[in-house]
Each structure stands twice: as structure tokens, then as C-alpha cells.
PDB file of N, CA, C and O in Angstrom:
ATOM      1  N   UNK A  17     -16.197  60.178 -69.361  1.00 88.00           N
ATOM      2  CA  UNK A  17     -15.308  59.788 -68.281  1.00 88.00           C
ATOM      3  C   UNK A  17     -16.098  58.936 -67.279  1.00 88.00           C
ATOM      4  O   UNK A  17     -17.265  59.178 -66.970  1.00 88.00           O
ATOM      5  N   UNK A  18     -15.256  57.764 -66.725  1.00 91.00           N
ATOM      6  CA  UNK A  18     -15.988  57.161 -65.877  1.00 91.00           C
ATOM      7  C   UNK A  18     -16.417  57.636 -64.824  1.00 91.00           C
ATOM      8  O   UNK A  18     -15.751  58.591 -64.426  1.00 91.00           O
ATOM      9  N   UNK A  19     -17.597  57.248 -63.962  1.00 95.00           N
ATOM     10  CA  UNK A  19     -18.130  57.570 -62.912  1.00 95.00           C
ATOM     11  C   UNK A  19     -17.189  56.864 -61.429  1.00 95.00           C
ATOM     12  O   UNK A  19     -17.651  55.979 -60.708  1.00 95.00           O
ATOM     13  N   UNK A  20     -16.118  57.373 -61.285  1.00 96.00           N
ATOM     14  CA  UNK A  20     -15.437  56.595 -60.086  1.00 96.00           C
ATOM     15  C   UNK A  20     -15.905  56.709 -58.647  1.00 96.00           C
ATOM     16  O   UNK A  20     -15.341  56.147 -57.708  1.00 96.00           O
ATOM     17  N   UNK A  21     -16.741  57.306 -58.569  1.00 96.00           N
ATOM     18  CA  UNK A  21     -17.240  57.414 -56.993  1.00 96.00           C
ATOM     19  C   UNK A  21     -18.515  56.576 -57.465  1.00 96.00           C
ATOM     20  O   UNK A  21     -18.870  55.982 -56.447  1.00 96.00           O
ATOM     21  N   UNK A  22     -19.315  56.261 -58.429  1.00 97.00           N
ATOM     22  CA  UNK A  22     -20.169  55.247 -58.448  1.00 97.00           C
ATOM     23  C   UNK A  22     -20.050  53.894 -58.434  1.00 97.00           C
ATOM     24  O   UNK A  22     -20.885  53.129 -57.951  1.00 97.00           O
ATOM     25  N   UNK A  23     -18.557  53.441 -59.196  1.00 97.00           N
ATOM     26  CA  UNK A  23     -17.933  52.674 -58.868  1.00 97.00           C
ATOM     27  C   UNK A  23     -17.935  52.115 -58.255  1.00 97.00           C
ATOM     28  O   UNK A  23     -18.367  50.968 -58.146  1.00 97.00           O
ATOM     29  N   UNK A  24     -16.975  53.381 -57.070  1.00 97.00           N
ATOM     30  CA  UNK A  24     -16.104  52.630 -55.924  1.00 97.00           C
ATOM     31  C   UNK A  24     -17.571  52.594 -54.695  1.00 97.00           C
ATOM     32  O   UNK A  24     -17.405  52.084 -53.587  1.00 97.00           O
ATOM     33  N   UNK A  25     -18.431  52.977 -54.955  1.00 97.00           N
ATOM     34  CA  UNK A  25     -19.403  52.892 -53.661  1.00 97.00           C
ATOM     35  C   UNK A  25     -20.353  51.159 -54.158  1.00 97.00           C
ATOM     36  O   UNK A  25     -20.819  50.349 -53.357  1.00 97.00           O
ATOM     37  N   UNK A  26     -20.371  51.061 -55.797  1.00 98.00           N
ATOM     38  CA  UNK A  26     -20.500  49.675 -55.992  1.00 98.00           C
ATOM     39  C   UNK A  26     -20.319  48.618 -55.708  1.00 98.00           C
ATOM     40  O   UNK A  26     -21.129  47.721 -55.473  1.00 98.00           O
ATOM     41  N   UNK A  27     -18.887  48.619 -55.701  1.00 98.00           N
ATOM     42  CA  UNK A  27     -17.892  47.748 -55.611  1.00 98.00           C
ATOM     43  C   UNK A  27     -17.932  47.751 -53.758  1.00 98.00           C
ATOM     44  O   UNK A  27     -17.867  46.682 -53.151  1.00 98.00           O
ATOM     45  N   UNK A  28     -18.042  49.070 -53.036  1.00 98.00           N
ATOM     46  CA  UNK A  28     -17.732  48.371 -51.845  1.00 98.00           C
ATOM     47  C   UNK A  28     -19.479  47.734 -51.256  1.00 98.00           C
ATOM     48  O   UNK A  28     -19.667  47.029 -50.264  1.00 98.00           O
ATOM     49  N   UNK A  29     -20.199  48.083 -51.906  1.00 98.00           N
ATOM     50  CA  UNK A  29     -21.266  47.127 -51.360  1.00 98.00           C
ATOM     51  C   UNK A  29     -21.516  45.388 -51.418  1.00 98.00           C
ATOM     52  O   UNK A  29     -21.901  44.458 -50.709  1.00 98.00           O
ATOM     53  N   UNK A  30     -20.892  45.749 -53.092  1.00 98.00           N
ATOM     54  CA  UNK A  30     -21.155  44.392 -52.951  1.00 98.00           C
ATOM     55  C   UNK A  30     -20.023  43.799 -52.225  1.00 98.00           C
ATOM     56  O   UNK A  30     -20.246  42.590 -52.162  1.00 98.00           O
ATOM     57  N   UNK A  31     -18.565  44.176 -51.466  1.00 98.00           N
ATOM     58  CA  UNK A  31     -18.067  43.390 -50.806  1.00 98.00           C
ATOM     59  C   UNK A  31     -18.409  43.677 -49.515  1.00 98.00           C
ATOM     60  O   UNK A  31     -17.565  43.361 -48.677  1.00 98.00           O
ATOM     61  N   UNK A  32     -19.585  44.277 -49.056  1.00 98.00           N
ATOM     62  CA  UNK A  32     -19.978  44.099 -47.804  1.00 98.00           C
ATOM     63  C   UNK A  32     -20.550  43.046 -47.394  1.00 98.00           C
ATOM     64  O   UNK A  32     -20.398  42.274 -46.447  1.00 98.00           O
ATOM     65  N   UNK A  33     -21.623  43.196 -48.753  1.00 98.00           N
ATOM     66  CA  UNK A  33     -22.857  41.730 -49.174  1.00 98.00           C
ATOM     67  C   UNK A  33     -21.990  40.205 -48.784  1.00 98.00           C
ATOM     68  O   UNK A  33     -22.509  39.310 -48.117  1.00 98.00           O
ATOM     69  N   UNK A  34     -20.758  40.151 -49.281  1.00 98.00           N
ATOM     70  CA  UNK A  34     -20.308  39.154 -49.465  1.00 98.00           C
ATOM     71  C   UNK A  34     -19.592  38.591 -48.091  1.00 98.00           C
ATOM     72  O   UNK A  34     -19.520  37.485 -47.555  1.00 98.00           O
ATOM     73  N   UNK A  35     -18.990  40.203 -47.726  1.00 98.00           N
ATOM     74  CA  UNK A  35     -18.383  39.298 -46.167  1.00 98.00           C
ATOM     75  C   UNK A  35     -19.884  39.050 -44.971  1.00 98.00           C
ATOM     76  O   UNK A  35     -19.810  38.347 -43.963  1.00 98.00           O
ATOM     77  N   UNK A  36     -20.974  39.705 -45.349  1.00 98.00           N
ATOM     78  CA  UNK A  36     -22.383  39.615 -44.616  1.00 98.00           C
ATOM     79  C   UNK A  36     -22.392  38.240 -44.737  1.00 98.00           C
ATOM     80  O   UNK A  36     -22.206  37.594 -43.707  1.00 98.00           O
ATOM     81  N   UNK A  37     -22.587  37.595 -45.890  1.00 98.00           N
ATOM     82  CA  UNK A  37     -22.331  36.093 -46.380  1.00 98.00           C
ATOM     83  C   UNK A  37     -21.342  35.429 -45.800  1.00 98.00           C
ATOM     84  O   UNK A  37     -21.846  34.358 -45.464  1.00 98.00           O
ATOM     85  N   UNK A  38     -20.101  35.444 -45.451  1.00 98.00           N
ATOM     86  CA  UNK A  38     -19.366  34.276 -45.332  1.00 98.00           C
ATOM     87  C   UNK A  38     -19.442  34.769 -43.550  1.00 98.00           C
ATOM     88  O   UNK A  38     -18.994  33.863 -42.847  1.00 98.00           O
ATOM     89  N   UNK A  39     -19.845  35.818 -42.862  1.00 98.00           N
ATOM     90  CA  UNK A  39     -19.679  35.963 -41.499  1.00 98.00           C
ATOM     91  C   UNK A  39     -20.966  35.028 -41.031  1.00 98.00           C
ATOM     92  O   UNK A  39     -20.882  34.552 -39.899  1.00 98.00           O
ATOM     93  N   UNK A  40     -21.941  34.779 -41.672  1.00 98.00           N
ATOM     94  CA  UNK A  40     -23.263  34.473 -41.750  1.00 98.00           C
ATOM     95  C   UNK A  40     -22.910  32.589 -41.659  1.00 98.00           C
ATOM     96  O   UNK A  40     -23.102  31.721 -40.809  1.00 98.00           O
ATOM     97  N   UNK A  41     -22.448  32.621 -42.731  1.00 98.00           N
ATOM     98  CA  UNK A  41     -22.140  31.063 -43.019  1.00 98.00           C
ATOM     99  C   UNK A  41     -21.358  30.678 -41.404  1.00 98.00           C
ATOM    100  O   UNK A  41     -21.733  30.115 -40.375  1.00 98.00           O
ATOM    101  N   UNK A  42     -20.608  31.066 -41.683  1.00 98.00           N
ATOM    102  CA  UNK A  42     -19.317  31.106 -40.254  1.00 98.00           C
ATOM    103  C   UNK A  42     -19.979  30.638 -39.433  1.00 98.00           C
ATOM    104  O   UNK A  42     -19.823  29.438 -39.206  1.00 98.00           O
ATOM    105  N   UNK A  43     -20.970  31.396 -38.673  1.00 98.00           N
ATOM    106  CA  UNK A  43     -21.682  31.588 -37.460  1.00 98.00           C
ATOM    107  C   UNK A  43     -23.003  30.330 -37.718  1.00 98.00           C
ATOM    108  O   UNK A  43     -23.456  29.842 -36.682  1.00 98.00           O
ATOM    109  N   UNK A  44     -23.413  29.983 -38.651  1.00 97.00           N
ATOM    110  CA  UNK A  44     -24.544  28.562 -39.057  1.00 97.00           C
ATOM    111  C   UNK A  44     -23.849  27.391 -38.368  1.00 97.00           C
ATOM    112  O   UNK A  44     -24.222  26.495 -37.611  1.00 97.00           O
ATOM    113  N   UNK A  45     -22.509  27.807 -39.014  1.00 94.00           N
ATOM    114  CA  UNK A  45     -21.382  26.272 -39.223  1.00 94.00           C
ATOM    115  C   UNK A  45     -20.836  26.379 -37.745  1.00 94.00           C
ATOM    116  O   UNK A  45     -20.355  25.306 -37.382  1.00 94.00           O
ATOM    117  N   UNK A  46     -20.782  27.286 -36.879  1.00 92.00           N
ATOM    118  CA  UNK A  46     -20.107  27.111 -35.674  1.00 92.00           C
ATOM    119  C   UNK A  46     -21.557  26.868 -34.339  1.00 92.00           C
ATOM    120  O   UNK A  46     -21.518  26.568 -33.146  1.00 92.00           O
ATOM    121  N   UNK A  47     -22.269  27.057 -34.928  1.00 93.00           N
ATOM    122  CA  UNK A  47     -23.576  27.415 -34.220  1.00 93.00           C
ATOM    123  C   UNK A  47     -23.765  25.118 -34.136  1.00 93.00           C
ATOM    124  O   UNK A  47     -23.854  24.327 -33.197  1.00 93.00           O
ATOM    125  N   UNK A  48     -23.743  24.994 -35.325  1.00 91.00           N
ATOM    126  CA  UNK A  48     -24.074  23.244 -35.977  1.00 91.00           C
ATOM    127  C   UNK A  48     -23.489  22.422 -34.901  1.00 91.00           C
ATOM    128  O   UNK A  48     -23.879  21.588 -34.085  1.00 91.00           O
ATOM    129  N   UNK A  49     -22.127  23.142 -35.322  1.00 85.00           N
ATOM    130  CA  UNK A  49     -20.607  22.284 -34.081  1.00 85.00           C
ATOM    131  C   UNK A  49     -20.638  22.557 -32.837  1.00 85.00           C
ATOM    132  O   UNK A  49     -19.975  21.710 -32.240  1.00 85.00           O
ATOM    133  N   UNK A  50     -21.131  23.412 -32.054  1.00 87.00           N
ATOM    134  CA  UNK A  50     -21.419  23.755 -30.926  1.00 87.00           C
ATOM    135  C   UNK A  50     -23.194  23.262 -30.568  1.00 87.00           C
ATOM    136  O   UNK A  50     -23.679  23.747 -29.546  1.00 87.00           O
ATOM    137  N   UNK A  51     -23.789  22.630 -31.144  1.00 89.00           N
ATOM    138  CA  UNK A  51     -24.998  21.779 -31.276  1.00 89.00           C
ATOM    139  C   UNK A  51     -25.366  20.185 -30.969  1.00 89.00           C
ATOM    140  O   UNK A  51     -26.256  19.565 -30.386  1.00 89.00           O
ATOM    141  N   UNK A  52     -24.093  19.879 -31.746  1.00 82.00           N
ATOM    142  CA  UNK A  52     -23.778  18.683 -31.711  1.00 82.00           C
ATOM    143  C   UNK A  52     -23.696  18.361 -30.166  1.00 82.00           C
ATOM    144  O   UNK A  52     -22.878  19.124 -29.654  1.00 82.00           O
ATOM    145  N   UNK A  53     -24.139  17.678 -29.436  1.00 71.00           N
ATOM    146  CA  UNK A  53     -23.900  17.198 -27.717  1.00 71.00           C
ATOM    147  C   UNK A  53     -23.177  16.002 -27.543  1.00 71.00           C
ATOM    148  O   UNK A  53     -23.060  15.511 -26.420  1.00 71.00           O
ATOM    149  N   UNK A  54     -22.637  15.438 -28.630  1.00 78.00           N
ATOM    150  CA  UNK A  54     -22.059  14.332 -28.660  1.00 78.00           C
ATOM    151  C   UNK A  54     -20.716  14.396 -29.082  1.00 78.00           C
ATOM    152  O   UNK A  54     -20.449  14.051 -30.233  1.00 78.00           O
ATOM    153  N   UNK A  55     -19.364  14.992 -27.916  1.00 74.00           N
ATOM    154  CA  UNK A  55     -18.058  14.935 -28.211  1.00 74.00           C
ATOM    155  C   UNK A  55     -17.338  13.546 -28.695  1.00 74.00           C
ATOM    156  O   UNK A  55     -17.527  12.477 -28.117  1.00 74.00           O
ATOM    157  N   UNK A  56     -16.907  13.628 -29.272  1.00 79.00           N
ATOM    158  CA  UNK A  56     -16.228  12.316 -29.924  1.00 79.00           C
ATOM    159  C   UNK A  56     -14.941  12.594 -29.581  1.00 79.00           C
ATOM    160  O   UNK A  56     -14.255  13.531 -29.989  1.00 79.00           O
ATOM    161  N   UNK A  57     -14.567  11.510 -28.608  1.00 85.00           N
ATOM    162  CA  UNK A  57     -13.123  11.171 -28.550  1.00 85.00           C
ATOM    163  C   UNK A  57     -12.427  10.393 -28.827  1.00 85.00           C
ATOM    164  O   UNK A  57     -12.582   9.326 -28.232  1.00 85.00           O
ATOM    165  N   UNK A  58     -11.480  10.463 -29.691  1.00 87.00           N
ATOM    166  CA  UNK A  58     -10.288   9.076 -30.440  1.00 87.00           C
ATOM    167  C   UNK A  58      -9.297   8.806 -29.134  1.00 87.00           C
ATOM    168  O   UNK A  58      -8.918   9.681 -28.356  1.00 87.00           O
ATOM    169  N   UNK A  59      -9.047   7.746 -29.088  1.00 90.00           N
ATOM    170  CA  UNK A  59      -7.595   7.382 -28.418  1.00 90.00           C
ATOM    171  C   UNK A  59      -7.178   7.387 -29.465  1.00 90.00           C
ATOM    172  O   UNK A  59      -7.890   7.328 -30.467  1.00 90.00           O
ATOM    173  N   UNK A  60      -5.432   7.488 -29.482  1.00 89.00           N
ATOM    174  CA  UNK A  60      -4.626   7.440 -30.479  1.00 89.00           C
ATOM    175  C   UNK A  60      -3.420   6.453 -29.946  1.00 89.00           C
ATOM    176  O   UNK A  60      -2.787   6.681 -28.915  1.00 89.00           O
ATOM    177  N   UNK A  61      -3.202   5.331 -30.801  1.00 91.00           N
ATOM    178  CA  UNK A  61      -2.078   4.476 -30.264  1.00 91.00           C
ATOM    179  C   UNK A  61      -1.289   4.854 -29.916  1.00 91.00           C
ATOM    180  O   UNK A  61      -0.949   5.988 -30.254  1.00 91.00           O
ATOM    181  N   UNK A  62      -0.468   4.005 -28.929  1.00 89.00           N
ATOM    182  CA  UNK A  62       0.658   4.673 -28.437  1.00 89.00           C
ATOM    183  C   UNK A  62       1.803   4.203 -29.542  1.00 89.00           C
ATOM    184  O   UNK A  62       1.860   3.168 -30.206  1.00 89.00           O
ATOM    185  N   UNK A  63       2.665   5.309 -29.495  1.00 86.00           N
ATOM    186  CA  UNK A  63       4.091   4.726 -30.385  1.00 86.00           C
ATOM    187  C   UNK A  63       4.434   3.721 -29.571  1.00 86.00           C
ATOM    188  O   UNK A  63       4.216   3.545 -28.373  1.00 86.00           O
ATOM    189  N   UNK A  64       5.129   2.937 -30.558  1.00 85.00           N
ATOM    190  CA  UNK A  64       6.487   1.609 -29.955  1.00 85.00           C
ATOM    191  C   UNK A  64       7.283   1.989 -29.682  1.00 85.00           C
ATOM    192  O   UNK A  64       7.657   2.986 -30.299  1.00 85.00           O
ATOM    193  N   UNK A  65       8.099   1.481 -28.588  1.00 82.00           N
ATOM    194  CA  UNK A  65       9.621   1.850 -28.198  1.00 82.00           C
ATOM    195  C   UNK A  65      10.550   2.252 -29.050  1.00 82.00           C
ATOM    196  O   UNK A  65      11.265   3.226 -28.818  1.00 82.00           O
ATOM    197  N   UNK A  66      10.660   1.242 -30.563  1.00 79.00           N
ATOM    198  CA  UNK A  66      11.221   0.898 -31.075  1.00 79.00           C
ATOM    199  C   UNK A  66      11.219   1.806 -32.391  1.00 79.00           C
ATOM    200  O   UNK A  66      12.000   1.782 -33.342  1.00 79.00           O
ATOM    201  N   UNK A  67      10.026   2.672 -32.140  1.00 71.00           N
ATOM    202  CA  UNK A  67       9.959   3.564 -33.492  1.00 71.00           C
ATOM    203  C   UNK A  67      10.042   5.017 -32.627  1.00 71.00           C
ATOM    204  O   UNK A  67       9.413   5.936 -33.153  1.00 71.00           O
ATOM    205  N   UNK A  68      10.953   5.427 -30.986  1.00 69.00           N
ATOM    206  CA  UNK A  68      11.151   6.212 -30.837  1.00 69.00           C
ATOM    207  C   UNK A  68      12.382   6.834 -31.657  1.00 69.00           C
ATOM    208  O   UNK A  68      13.263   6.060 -32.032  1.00 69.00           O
ATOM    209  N   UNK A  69      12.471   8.096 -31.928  1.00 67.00           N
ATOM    210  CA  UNK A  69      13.189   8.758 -32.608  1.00 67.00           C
ATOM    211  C   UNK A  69      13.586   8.700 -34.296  1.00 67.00           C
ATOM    212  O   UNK A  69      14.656   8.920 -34.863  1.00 67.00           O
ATOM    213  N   UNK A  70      12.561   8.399 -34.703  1.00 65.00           N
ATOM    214  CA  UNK A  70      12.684   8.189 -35.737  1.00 65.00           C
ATOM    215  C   UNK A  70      11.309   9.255 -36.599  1.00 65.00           C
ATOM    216  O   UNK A  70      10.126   8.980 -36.796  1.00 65.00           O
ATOM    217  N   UNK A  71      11.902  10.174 -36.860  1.00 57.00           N
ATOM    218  CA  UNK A  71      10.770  11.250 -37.806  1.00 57.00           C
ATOM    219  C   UNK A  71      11.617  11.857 -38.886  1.00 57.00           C
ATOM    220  O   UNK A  71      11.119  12.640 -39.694  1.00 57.00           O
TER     221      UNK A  71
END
């Protein structure tokens, strides 16, 4: 018979491992973007009169 409490204590490590990993990544990638000192701002054209109401 299978071992289900060896299993299930398996299985939840390695999805600890994994969210350790993507909380990890997360925090690199927000750490990068919050690094950057150089905000970039677009203007965005203005619509034409003529293409009001039309979506």
C-alpha cells in the first residue's frame, strides 16, 4: 500500500520550493523596475474630432 503521508509531505515541499521560486523571481523583477531611474513617458495623440464616437 502506498505511503500517503510520504507523499503528501513530498508533494507539498516541492510546491513550497516552487512558490519560494516564483515569489523570488517576482521580487528580482520588481526590485529591476523600481531601479530603473529613468521614467519614460509617451504622449499619446490626441483623437480627431471626426473619429469621436466611433468604437
Amino acid at each position: 500500500m502506498p505511503d500517503y503521508e510520504k507523499m503528501y509531505f513530498q508533494l507539498f515541499r516541492a510546491t513550497e520550493r516552487a512558490i519560494s521560486i516564483l515569489i523570488e523571481a517576482q521580487r528580482a523583477c520588481e526590485e529591476d523596475y523600481l531601479a530603473d531611474a529613468s521614467p519614460r513617458l509617451v504622449e499619446l495623440p490626441r483623437p480627431k474630432p471626426e473619429d469621436a464616437g466611433r468604437e
